[in-house]
Amino acid sequence: MIMWHHKSKLTSCLVVTSLIAVIIGSTFLFLTSPTTPPPVPDKPLYLDASLPITERVSNLLSYMTLEEKIGQMTLVEKDSIKKLSDISDYHLGALLSGSGSKPEENTVTGWKQMIDTYQAEATQSRLGIPLLYGSDAIHGHAHVPEATIFPHLIGLGASGDSELVKKIASATAVEMMATGVNWNFAPNLDMPQDIRWGRVYETFSDDPTLVTKLGAAYVQGLQTAANNTDEQLQVLATPKHFVGLGGMSWDTSLNKNFKIDQGVTDANEALLNEVYLPPFAAAIDAGALNIMVGLNTWGDDRMVRQKHLLTDVLKKQLGFKGFIVSDWYGVHEGTHNTFWATTVAINSGVDMVMLPFDYETFTRQVKWANRLGLISDARIDDAVSRILYAKFSLGLFDQAGSTETLTTIPNQAHRALAREAVAQSLVLLKNENSILPLKTNVRKIRVAGSAANNIGKQSGAWTIEWQGVDGNWLPNSTSILAGIKEIANKNTQIEFEEQALFSTDSDQADVGIAIVGESPYAEGWGDNAKPSLSDEDLTTIKNLKQTSRSVVVILVTGRPLIITDEIKDWDAVVVAWLPGSEGAGVADVLFGTKPFTGSLPLPWPSNINQLPITINGESSNDSNVLFSRYFKLLY
Ligand code: BGC
């Protein structure tokens, strides 16, 4: 009897365990089993370039499995790819080179071969869907040595010239295409309300009207080349970051290393609409087919989870037909529950996730979320259709990989354009006794300063490396010092000593030129409680003053610096921003070959307590600033 009792207990235990195993097993099968690929005819309609893009998209979509669709929504940093075949095995839709991530051989050929290899792997798959390959060519294709490095956007904002911006974006696209990169995470449409933010130089201005005008010009220039006779786009633009970036408050960053970058945007919805949306609306009108969501927080949630803004406002109200991509690790930052974070972001409207690392987990989790009914088929189809629409618009199915010839870089015409842009971006703040432009008969010029002979410094960050490079090793570029030597009259004697330790026994120079400013920084690493000149730079200027009759200070900087106490001792002041590879553009204006035409794209505070000066697009403390927005000294 007792034995029987034990036996029956054992049996029921076994039955329950088997039942649980069956349930787990079938749930697992239900979640993971592959979808059967629909058969594809020999000549599917989506390959017919004469058909309208929407027709090609829906035809291709009809052949895709769930796994193939999810792959399209996956954006991976190229160094995270474990093996080449993962590109086709996971049906990946897009790769990127994070800033500083380059091919083994960082040359045009190296880039071209690397991306062509990735494209070949993607296109040999069942449906042959080409990759988007993205990079931050935010001031030219500046991670490639010998590419043209244009001024960072703040300098183009100072020029105020939309035709110039359009030409620069177009030249950037041509250089990108030579390497196979078909997607640029630019233009930046953020509006910095506070110069302590480390991304001020990536923006055109804090003025929505100017950003709207220049941003749209950039999108047009990048996407549609002058020689482009049909509707095909050349390089995909990414207006970023949606939305309210630049409006974060100091000390609100959710990243413990930063202060304001990745912080909380202080604006109600009416202000978002009025100040931050117009540049995006104009970019969409200009043809933008991709927009990147910011890493900021609005209200009590991260932007990537703001369904109302991403879906109702951006997609419905603004009629955005392209796809929304999240920013670097933006969906998973600050959360342990990656499954839930992914589900919420995709349901909020994110179409492609810049993971950028773990594609295995992401693709598995999206599939599970779909099978569990947490992400609908319709949402996935919508996301994938938007991504494919951009791919067809780029003509990728008709020709993937690099299209321009390798001789595109280095490019003399682009370098001439960059030199012109540098000249147009300079802002004259002070000019005592009309010392500028320098007279042709000037006898002796002394040049000094940490940024005088340093192409890395004058180019700023997002140049070769994310945080930039220090020094003069960029080939075929011209430092500001070299530019001065090139333009000056041959009879003018030019002396250079970085710290201005010139002999006090010799004759004074007629003019001393101090070229000083910020060292490169990117993103939150550039958050700075008091942007100002270093003690070393200030000492250099003082030294120079002792051995020169008058001193011109050239500020190489990504933002206004606090110079209120020092400027009275300087005879002339020029803001050169971060000019890039063509330092001679500075000399062109110093010597009067070209006039000063730039104006300040944002107010220049006199002290830190005034910050933020711009409150929601309006310069609130304008009367107390050292120079107001659009200041320019005519001479
Ligand atoms: C930045 C983006 C950039 C992305 C890819 C992020 O850290 O916020 O602006 O496009 O990285 O490099």
XYZ file of C-alpha atoms and ligand atoms in Angstrom:
647
model
C 0.000 0.000 0.000
C 2.726 2.399 1.098
C 4.773 1.455 -1.934
C 1.825 2.010 -4.207
C 1.300 5.446 -2.715
C 4.933 6.366 -3.429
C 4.645 5.037 -6.919
C 1.559 7.100 -7.709
C 3.274 10.230 -6.324
C 6.267 9.516 -8.527
C 4.032 8.995 -11.556
C 2.134 12.233 -11.080
C 5.444 14.049 -10.552
C 6.695 12.654 -13.837
C 3.490 13.652 -15.612
C 3.694 17.233 -14.344
C 7.392 17.532 -15.227
C 6.750 16.177 -18.721
C 3.865 18.573 -19.159
C 6.036 21.521 -18.145
C 8.775 20.335 -20.494
C 6.281 20.063 -23.344
C 4.934 23.543 -22.641
C 8.447 25.056 -22.443
C 9.534 23.132 -25.518
C 6.592 24.143 -27.633
C 6.782 27.761 -26.426
C 10.455 27.766 -27.371
C 9.627 26.285 -30.754
C 6.791 28.757 -31.178
C 9.128 31.647 -30.402
C 12.136 30.555 -32.383
C 11.047 28.389 -35.289
C 12.106 29.908 -38.587
C 9.493 31.241 -40.957
C 9.351 29.494 -44.296
C 10.763 31.716 -47.034
C 8.193 32.497 -49.732
C 9.474 31.448 -53.171
C 10.949 34.216 -55.308
C 10.474 34.236 -59.098
C 13.514 34.445 -61.388
C 12.925 38.077 -62.193
C 11.078 39.579 -59.235
C 9.416 42.936 -59.788
C 11.473 44.683 -57.134
C 14.541 44.426 -59.363
C 12.817 46.375 -62.129
C 14.252 49.888 -61.830
C 11.506 51.330 -64.029
C 8.808 50.657 -61.427
C 7.793 53.197 -58.791
C 9.721 52.732 -55.536
C 6.617 52.041 -53.443
C 5.738 49.166 -55.766
C 9.255 47.741 -55.556
C 9.152 47.974 -51.759
C 5.877 46.107 -51.350
C 6.943 43.474 -53.846
C 10.197 42.814 -51.977
C 8.415 42.830 -48.620
C 6.047 40.109 -49.843
C 8.998 37.696 -50.212
C 10.617 38.433 -46.855
C 10.607 36.169 -43.817
C 10.258 37.591 -40.320
C 14.000 37.051 -39.774
C 14.864 38.918 -42.971
C 12.647 41.800 -41.923
C 14.174 42.029 -38.442
C 17.658 41.978 -39.973
C 16.796 45.124 -41.921
C 16.023 46.869 -38.639
C 19.474 46.070 -37.249
C 22.383 48.533 -37.375
C 25.732 47.157 -36.216
C 29.158 48.710 -35.723
C 31.451 46.915 -38.156
C 33.946 45.850 -35.467
C 31.144 44.007 -33.630
C 30.547 41.638 -36.546
C 31.846 38.287 -35.293
C 32.260 36.720 -38.705
C 31.604 37.950 -42.216
C 28.874 35.393 -42.861
C 26.844 36.860 -39.960
C 25.933 39.681 -42.345
C 23.925 37.283 -44.489
C 23.038 34.790 -41.724
C 21.428 37.557 -39.658
C 20.186 39.374 -42.789
C 21.747 42.593 -41.441
C 20.347 45.747 -42.986
C 23.029 48.250 -42.093
C 26.548 48.657 -40.741
C 28.387 51.684 -39.511
C 31.870 52.808 -38.727
C 31.641 54.489 -35.353
C 33.863 57.553 -35.345
C 37.467 56.336 -35.436
C 36.567 52.821 -36.601
C 38.352 52.371 -39.895
C 39.629 49.647 -42.185
C 42.965 48.026 -41.344
C 44.545 50.147 -44.019
C 43.046 53.625 -43.608
C 43.160 54.671 -47.230
C 40.502 55.221 -49.863
C 41.300 51.793 -51.280
C 41.138 50.256 -47.808
C 37.659 51.685 -47.216
C 36.450 50.706 -50.656
C 37.642 47.114 -50.354
C 36.215 46.725 -46.862
C 32.754 48.004 -47.775
C 32.664 46.177 -51.107
C 33.372 42.958 -49.177
C 30.473 43.624 -46.796
C 28.173 44.475 -49.709
C 29.139 41.298 -51.559
C 28.282 39.246 -48.465
C 24.893 40.967 -48.094
C 23.904 40.815 -51.733
C 24.767 37.138 -52.276
C 21.875 36.273 -49.930
C 18.481 34.982 -51.099
C 16.931 38.400 -51.743
C 20.173 40.267 -52.429
C 19.336 43.275 -50.263
C 22.301 45.707 -50.151
C 23.543 47.349 -46.959
C 23.384 50.892 -45.822
C 26.881 51.795 -44.605
C 26.967 54.799 -42.291
C 29.625 57.134 -40.992
C 29.865 60.550 -39.324
C 31.269 62.580 -42.209
C 30.076 65.644 -40.351
C 32.724 68.047 -41.700
C 33.799 66.205 -44.799
C 34.744 62.524 -44.973
C 37.243 63.387 -42.273
C 38.065 59.914 -40.987
C 39.891 59.220 -44.239
C 43.361 60.772 -44.543
C 43.588 63.071 -47.575
C 39.844 63.657 -47.667
C 38.866 67.318 -47.584
C 38.170 68.536 -44.056
C 35.653 71.361 -44.147
C 35.009 73.732 -41.242
C 32.795 72.236 -38.551
C 29.182 73.344 -38.906
C 29.481 76.238 -36.441
C 31.807 77.928 -38.958
C 29.309 77.346 -41.761
C 26.655 78.854 -39.492
C 28.887 81.939 -39.237
C 29.000 82.142 -43.030
C 25.188 82.036 -43.127
C 25.536 80.937 -46.752
C 23.171 78.158 -47.831
C 24.692 77.833 -51.325
C 28.094 77.260 -49.753
C 26.644 74.651 -47.376
C 24.989 72.874 -50.278
C 28.231 72.725 -52.249
C 30.146 71.418 -49.224
C 27.579 68.698 -48.564
C 27.707 67.686 -52.209
C 31.510 67.535 -52.231
C 31.367 65.457 -49.045
C 28.991 63.023 -50.730
C 31.314 62.620 -53.720
C 34.260 61.786 -51.443
C 32.111 59.369 -49.430
C 30.951 57.554 -52.540
C 34.558 56.918 -53.549
C 34.874 54.776 -50.407
C 31.483 53.062 -50.620
C 29.963 54.875 -47.623
C 26.385 55.645 -48.679
C 24.988 57.097 -45.460
C 26.095 60.212 -43.550
C 24.948 60.887 -39.982
C 24.618 64.569 -40.836
C 23.478 67.346 -40.752
C 23.252 68.158 -37.094
C 20.190 70.365 -36.489
C 20.640 70.757 -32.717
C 20.422 74.239 -31.234
C 22.804 74.894 -28.361
C 21.329 77.058 -25.634
C 24.433 76.742 -23.489
C 28.045 77.012 -24.650
C 29.178 74.633 -21.895
C 27.845 71.761 -24.018
C 30.551 69.713 -25.761
C 28.689 69.583 -29.084
C 28.214 73.294 -29.850
C 30.617 73.199 -32.815
C 28.672 70.371 -34.457
C 25.721 72.735 -34.878
C 25.070 75.658 -37.221
C 23.594 78.044 -34.667
C 21.130 78.447 -31.818
C 18.770 80.312 -34.130
C 15.988 78.092 -35.562
C 15.653 80.265 -38.665
C 19.306 79.903 -39.625
C 19.437 76.193 -38.748
C 16.313 75.586 -40.819
C 17.819 77.288 -43.863
C 21.274 75.718 -43.687
C 20.054 72.269 -42.633
C 17.755 71.970 -45.654
C 20.586 73.102 -47.946
C 22.851 70.432 -46.478
C 20.286 67.674 -47.053
C 19.813 68.736 -50.670
C 23.534 69.002 -51.364
C 24.351 65.642 -49.822
C 21.511 63.699 -51.373
C 21.148 65.185 -54.815
C 24.256 66.017 -56.788
C 24.252 68.663 -59.451
C 25.007 66.027 -62.083
C 22.239 63.770 -60.866
C 19.720 63.803 -63.637
C 17.220 61.335 -62.225
C 15.637 61.109 -58.810
C 18.322 58.823 -57.442
C 19.950 59.991 -54.229
C 23.713 59.897 -53.919
C 24.257 59.660 -50.147
C 21.556 59.324 -47.486
C 21.391 62.272 -45.074
C 20.504 61.985 -41.390
C 19.173 65.150 -39.805
C 19.834 64.709 -36.075
C 19.083 64.634 -33.222
C 15.331 64.504 -32.863
C 14.369 66.485 -30.849
C 15.219 69.270 -28.425
C 18.975 68.684 -28.389
C 20.872 71.721 -27.259
C 18.113 72.576 -24.814
C 19.363 70.344 -22.010
C 20.038 71.865 -18.609
C 23.475 71.822 -16.987
C 24.006 68.980 -14.525
C 21.123 66.850 -15.784
C 23.092 64.296 -17.802
C 22.049 60.701 -17.268
C 25.593 59.702 -18.176
C 27.699 59.940 -15.028
C 30.748 61.081 -17.011
C 28.971 64.078 -18.523
C 27.264 67.246 -17.330
C 24.886 68.349 -20.048
C 25.306 66.015 -23.015
C 22.635 63.283 -22.778
C 20.778 65.495 -20.315
C 17.170 66.574 -19.865
C 15.652 69.004 -22.366
C 13.895 71.842 -20.619
C 11.062 72.788 -22.976
C 7.331 72.219 -23.056
C 5.707 70.843 -26.181
C 4.701 74.240 -27.509
C 8.338 75.273 -27.405
C 9.497 72.058 -29.008
C 7.063 72.808 -31.824
C 8.064 76.393 -32.184
C 11.844 76.146 -31.801
C 13.093 72.622 -32.408
C 10.724 71.171 -34.998
C 11.059 73.674 -37.882
C 14.556 72.539 -38.977
C 13.306 68.938 -39.129
C 10.199 69.934 -41.055
C 12.376 71.751 -43.604
C 14.788 68.810 -43.834
C 11.859 66.511 -44.605
C 10.662 68.911 -47.312
C 14.205 68.861 -48.689
C 13.924 65.085 -49.081
C 15.365 63.637 -45.867
C 14.602 59.921 -45.619
C 16.254 59.215 -42.302
C 16.218 61.002 -38.942
C 18.205 60.097 -35.807
C 16.648 60.228 -32.361
C 18.699 61.954 -29.662
C 20.128 60.541 -26.447
C 18.358 63.247 -24.444
C 15.452 62.916 -22.067
C 12.238 64.899 -22.264
C 9.826 64.990 -19.359
C 10.418 61.778 -17.482
C 11.502 59.519 -20.322
C 14.253 59.146 -22.864
C 13.530 60.477 -26.333
C 13.755 57.005 -27.818
C 10.614 56.050 -25.904
C 8.516 59.117 -26.781
C 5.842 57.553 -28.978
C 3.901 60.775 -29.213
C 6.871 62.716 -30.623
C 8.268 59.959 -32.846
C 5.064 58.560 -34.280
C 2.330 61.185 -33.858
C 4.429 64.277 -34.435
C 7.315 63.218 -36.678
C 5.687 60.545 -38.795
C 2.057 61.672 -38.826
C 2.036 65.423 -38.247
C 5.227 66.206 -40.208
C 4.497 63.463 -42.745
C 7.956 61.894 -42.506
C 8.107 58.980 -44.986
C 11.634 57.853 -44.151
C 12.913 55.740 -41.272
C 13.844 56.669 -37.736
C 17.182 55.373 -36.450
C 18.164 55.409 -32.800
C 21.516 56.834 -31.700
C 24.512 54.846 -30.432
C 23.331 52.331 -27.820
C 20.424 54.741 -27.262
C 17.742 52.068 -26.963
C 19.581 50.029 -24.338
C 21.469 52.715 -22.411
C 20.667 52.676 -18.709
C 18.504 49.541 -18.703
C 19.075 45.901 -17.799
C 15.899 44.725 -19.452
C 16.987 44.852 -23.083
C 13.944 42.893 -24.240
C 11.569 45.467 -22.855
C 13.678 48.446 -23.957
C 13.745 47.107 -27.529
C 10.006 46.458 -27.566
C 9.118 49.911 -26.245
C 11.469 51.740 -28.633
C 10.197 49.926 -31.723
C 6.598 50.453 -30.680
C 7.356 54.121 -30.061
C 8.396 54.483 -33.709
C 12.097 53.587 -33.934
C 12.521 51.694 -37.224
C 16.202 50.800 -37.096
C 18.216 50.302 -33.918
C 21.843 51.429 -33.756
C 22.708 48.687 -31.311
C 25.617 48.939 -32.121
C 27.038 45.731 -30.596
C 24.887 42.709 -29.795
C 22.905 41.791 -32.901
C 22.337 38.165 -31.845
C 20.322 39.143 -28.761
C 18.503 41.968 -30.535
C 17.314 39.915 -33.490
C 16.212 37.099 -31.179
C 14.340 39.454 -28.871
C 12.471 41.233 -31.663
C 11.378 37.861 -33.006
C 10.140 36.763 -29.594
C 8.363 40.072 -29.060
C 6.628 39.619 -32.399
C 5.642 36.023 -31.723
C 4.274 37.029 -28.321
C 2.219 39.749 -29.979
C 4.169 42.572 -28.285
C 5.424 44.028 -31.570
C 2.865 43.661 -34.326
C 3.505 42.429 -37.873
C 2.182 45.769 -39.090
C 4.785 47.718 -37.058
C 7.600 45.550 -38.419
C 6.329 45.852 -42.002
C 6.068 49.611 -41.621
C 9.627 49.890 -40.275
C 11.083 47.666 -42.992
C 9.157 49.419 -45.780
C 10.584 52.752 -44.668
C 14.148 51.371 -44.635
C 13.743 49.708 -48.041
C 12.249 52.902 -49.457
C 15.499 54.703 -48.580
C 17.592 51.889 -50.063
C 15.690 51.953 -53.349
C 15.880 55.761 -53.419
C 19.663 55.482 -53.184
C 19.664 53.159 -56.169
C 21.393 50.467 -54.095
C 19.592 47.596 -55.780
C 20.740 48.883 -59.099
C 24.337 49.563 -57.990
C 25.700 48.929 -54.489
C 29.269 49.661 -53.389
C 31.562 52.494 -54.347
C 30.670 54.451 -57.442
C 33.119 57.320 -57.745
C 36.629 56.703 -58.953
C 39.512 56.340 -56.553
C 41.061 59.509 -57.892
C 38.296 61.540 -56.248
C 40.459 61.902 -53.101
C 42.539 64.049 -52.652
C 40.475 66.578 -54.522
C 41.835 69.990 -55.392
C 38.450 71.491 -56.286
C 37.028 70.414 -52.926
C 40.036 71.823 -51.129
C 39.538 75.150 -52.897
C 35.907 75.076 -51.780
C 36.978 74.358 -48.195
C 39.451 77.245 -48.299
C 36.671 79.535 -49.484
C 34.432 78.239 -46.678
C 37.112 78.991 -44.089
C 37.355 82.552 -45.367
C 33.593 82.993 -45.194
C 33.368 81.578 -41.690
C 35.766 84.008 -39.994
C 34.214 86.562 -37.657
C 36.001 89.785 -36.801
C 35.269 90.809 -33.205
C 37.732 93.649 -32.659
C 40.023 95.703 -34.897
C 41.758 98.598 -33.128
C 43.403 101.120 -35.438
C 42.271 99.071 -38.411
C 45.203 96.740 -37.974
C 43.411 94.218 -40.206
C 43.749 93.505 -43.039
C 47.496 93.374 -42.644
C 49.352 95.787 -44.875
C 51.365 94.287 -47.684
C 54.436 96.274 -46.661
C 54.509 94.858 -43.115
C 58.158 94.163 -42.315
C 58.078 91.514 -39.610
C 55.320 89.237 -38.301
C 55.684 86.991 -35.288
C 53.384 84.010 -35.073
C 52.786 81.998 -31.911
C 50.217 79.814 -30.171
C 49.196 76.219 -29.619
C 46.888 76.191 -32.650
C 49.237 77.948 -35.096
C 50.961 74.904 -36.437
C 48.581 72.075 -35.558
C 46.236 70.734 -38.221
C 44.713 68.261 -35.780
C 43.731 71.070 -33.447
C 42.359 73.317 -36.182
C 40.268 70.377 -37.469
C 38.698 69.511 -34.104
C 37.167 66.168 -33.211
C 35.482 63.681 -35.585
C 38.708 63.827 -37.589
C 40.405 60.431 -38.066
C 39.499 59.680 -34.437
C 36.318 60.385 -32.507
C 38.125 62.747 -30.125
C 40.306 64.121 -32.923
C 44.074 64.005 -33.289
C 46.784 66.289 -32.099
C 49.566 67.341 -34.420
C 50.414 67.885 -38.004
C 50.431 64.510 -39.624
C 47.320 64.850 -41.823
C 48.630 64.670 -45.385
C 48.020 67.438 -47.918
C 46.641 69.881 -45.365
C 47.701 73.401 -44.529
C 48.163 74.752 -41.021
C 47.212 78.359 -40.344
C 50.919 79.162 -39.972
C 51.674 77.571 -43.355
C 48.819 79.582 -44.852
C 50.260 82.827 -43.464
C 53.672 81.982 -44.893
C 52.096 81.187 -48.250
C 50.095 84.413 -48.558
C 52.410 86.967 -46.943
C 54.445 89.258 -49.127
C 57.791 87.657 -49.929
C 59.607 90.593 -48.301
C 57.801 90.098 -45.003
C 59.842 88.288 -42.406
C 57.824 85.627 -40.569
C 59.022 84.136 -37.298
C 57.299 81.331 -35.435
C 57.763 80.268 -31.824
C 54.892 78.319 -30.307
C 55.010 79.923 -26.859
C 56.198 83.278 -28.204
C 59.533 83.010 -26.450
C 61.128 85.421 -28.918
C 64.268 87.234 -27.975
C 63.462 90.576 -26.360
C 66.806 91.934 -27.596
C 65.794 91.871 -31.243
C 63.522 94.384 -32.979
C 59.867 94.314 -32.120
C 57.673 92.776 -34.794
C 55.131 95.051 -36.487
C 52.450 92.515 -35.741
C 52.162 89.444 -33.545
C 49.586 86.823 -34.463
C 48.556 84.527 -31.603
C 46.668 81.484 -32.809
C 45.214 79.877 -29.720
C 42.189 77.885 -28.651
C 40.565 74.665 -27.642
C 42.005 71.180 -27.941
C 39.711 68.723 -29.732
C 36.870 67.055 -27.839
C 33.689 65.217 -28.795
C 30.283 64.855 -27.181
C 30.060 64.867 -23.366
C 33.851 64.790 -23.070
C 33.692 68.415 -24.131
C 31.186 69.484 -21.483
C 33.066 72.303 -19.777
C 31.976 74.385 -16.789
C 33.929 77.391 -18.062
C 35.056 77.417 -21.682
C 38.042 79.757 -21.782
C 41.645 79.970 -22.973
C 44.212 77.871 -21.138
C 46.804 79.530 -18.912
C 49.402 78.427 -21.437
C 47.596 80.241 -24.262
C 47.165 83.390 -22.162
C 50.872 83.387 -21.310
C 51.730 82.988 -24.982
C 49.650 86.038 -25.875
C 51.351 88.074 -23.121
C 54.805 86.950 -24.316
C 53.915 87.899 -27.858
C 52.791 91.335 -26.779
C 56.209 92.008 -25.314
C 57.921 91.466 -28.636
C 55.329 92.813 -31.081
C 53.853 96.294 -31.474
C 50.325 94.996 -31.784
C 48.684 91.644 -31.304
C 46.027 89.906 -33.360
C 44.403 86.987 -31.540
C 42.911 84.231 -33.661
C 40.608 81.950 -31.717
C 40.493 78.358 -32.935
C 37.491 77.155 -31.027
C 34.295 75.194 -31.219
C 32.328 77.723 -29.161
C 32.490 81.197 -27.657
C 35.135 81.379 -24.912
C 34.999 83.650 -21.888
C 37.518 86.371 -22.827
C 35.946 89.408 -21.134
C 38.942 90.206 -18.914
C 41.552 89.730 -21.609
C 40.109 91.174 -24.805
C 40.891 94.761 -23.819
C 44.607 93.958 -24.112
C 44.333 92.618 -27.626
C 44.357 94.848 -30.716
C 42.354 92.603 -32.999
C 40.349 89.416 -32.485
C 39.207 86.947 -35.126
C 37.136 83.815 -34.480
C 38.257 81.059 -36.843
C 36.111 78.281 -35.303
C 37.454 74.865 -36.367
C 38.489 75.519 -39.965
C 39.700 72.032 -40.998
C 42.371 71.145 -43.500
C 42.635 74.501 -45.284
C 44.420 76.897 -42.946
C 45.242 79.195 -45.867
C 41.611 80.351 -45.830
C 42.425 82.222 -42.604
C 45.429 83.919 -44.196
C 43.376 84.945 -47.255
C 41.261 87.171 -45.034
C 44.013 88.352 -42.682
C 45.890 89.757 -45.662
C 42.783 91.188 -47.303
C 42.664 88.944 -50.368
C 39.108 88.270 -49.213
C 36.905 90.336 -46.895
C 35.558 89.422 -43.473
C 31.915 88.475 -44.042
C 31.044 86.031 -41.227
C 28.893 86.930 -38.258
C 28.448 85.228 -34.887
C 25.996 82.350 -35.223
C 25.246 82.505 -31.494
C 25.602 85.067 -28.705
C 29.004 85.384 -27.028
C 28.552 85.523 -23.243
C 30.621 87.827 -21.066
C 30.493 85.529 -18.072
C 29.396 82.062 -17.092
C 26.610 83.260 -14.808
C 24.683 84.393 -17.875
C 24.252 80.836 -19.079
C 22.128 79.643 -20.635
C 21.891 82.839 -22.664
C 19.489 81.492 -25.191
C 16.280 80.349 -23.641
C 14.276 78.447 -26.175
C 15.658 80.189 -29.204
C 15.367 83.689 -27.774
C 18.492 85.425 -26.528
C 17.184 86.469 -23.153
C 20.265 88.193 -21.735
C 21.377 89.665 -25.000
C 22.027 93.140 -23.639
C 24.659 91.845 -21.209
C 26.572 89.636 -23.576
C 30.011 90.508 -24.856
C 28.790 90.210 -28.456
C 25.274 89.452 -29.538
C 24.210 86.887 -32.093
C 24.968 88.007 -35.676
C 27.588 90.484 -34.480
C 30.153 91.334 -37.128
C 32.597 94.172 -37.277
C 32.774 95.843 -40.626
C 36.137 97.224 -41.528
C 26.403 60.432 -31.598
C 25.783 60.555 -32.971
C 26.595 59.770 -33.977
C 26.674 58.332 -33.531
C 27.402 57.417 -34.503
C 26.700 58.987 -31.240
O 27.479 58.907 -30.085
O 25.542 61.004 -30.639
O 25.685 61.913 -33.328
O 26.009 59.878 -35.250
O 27.347 58.298 -32.276
O 28.757 57.620 -34.497
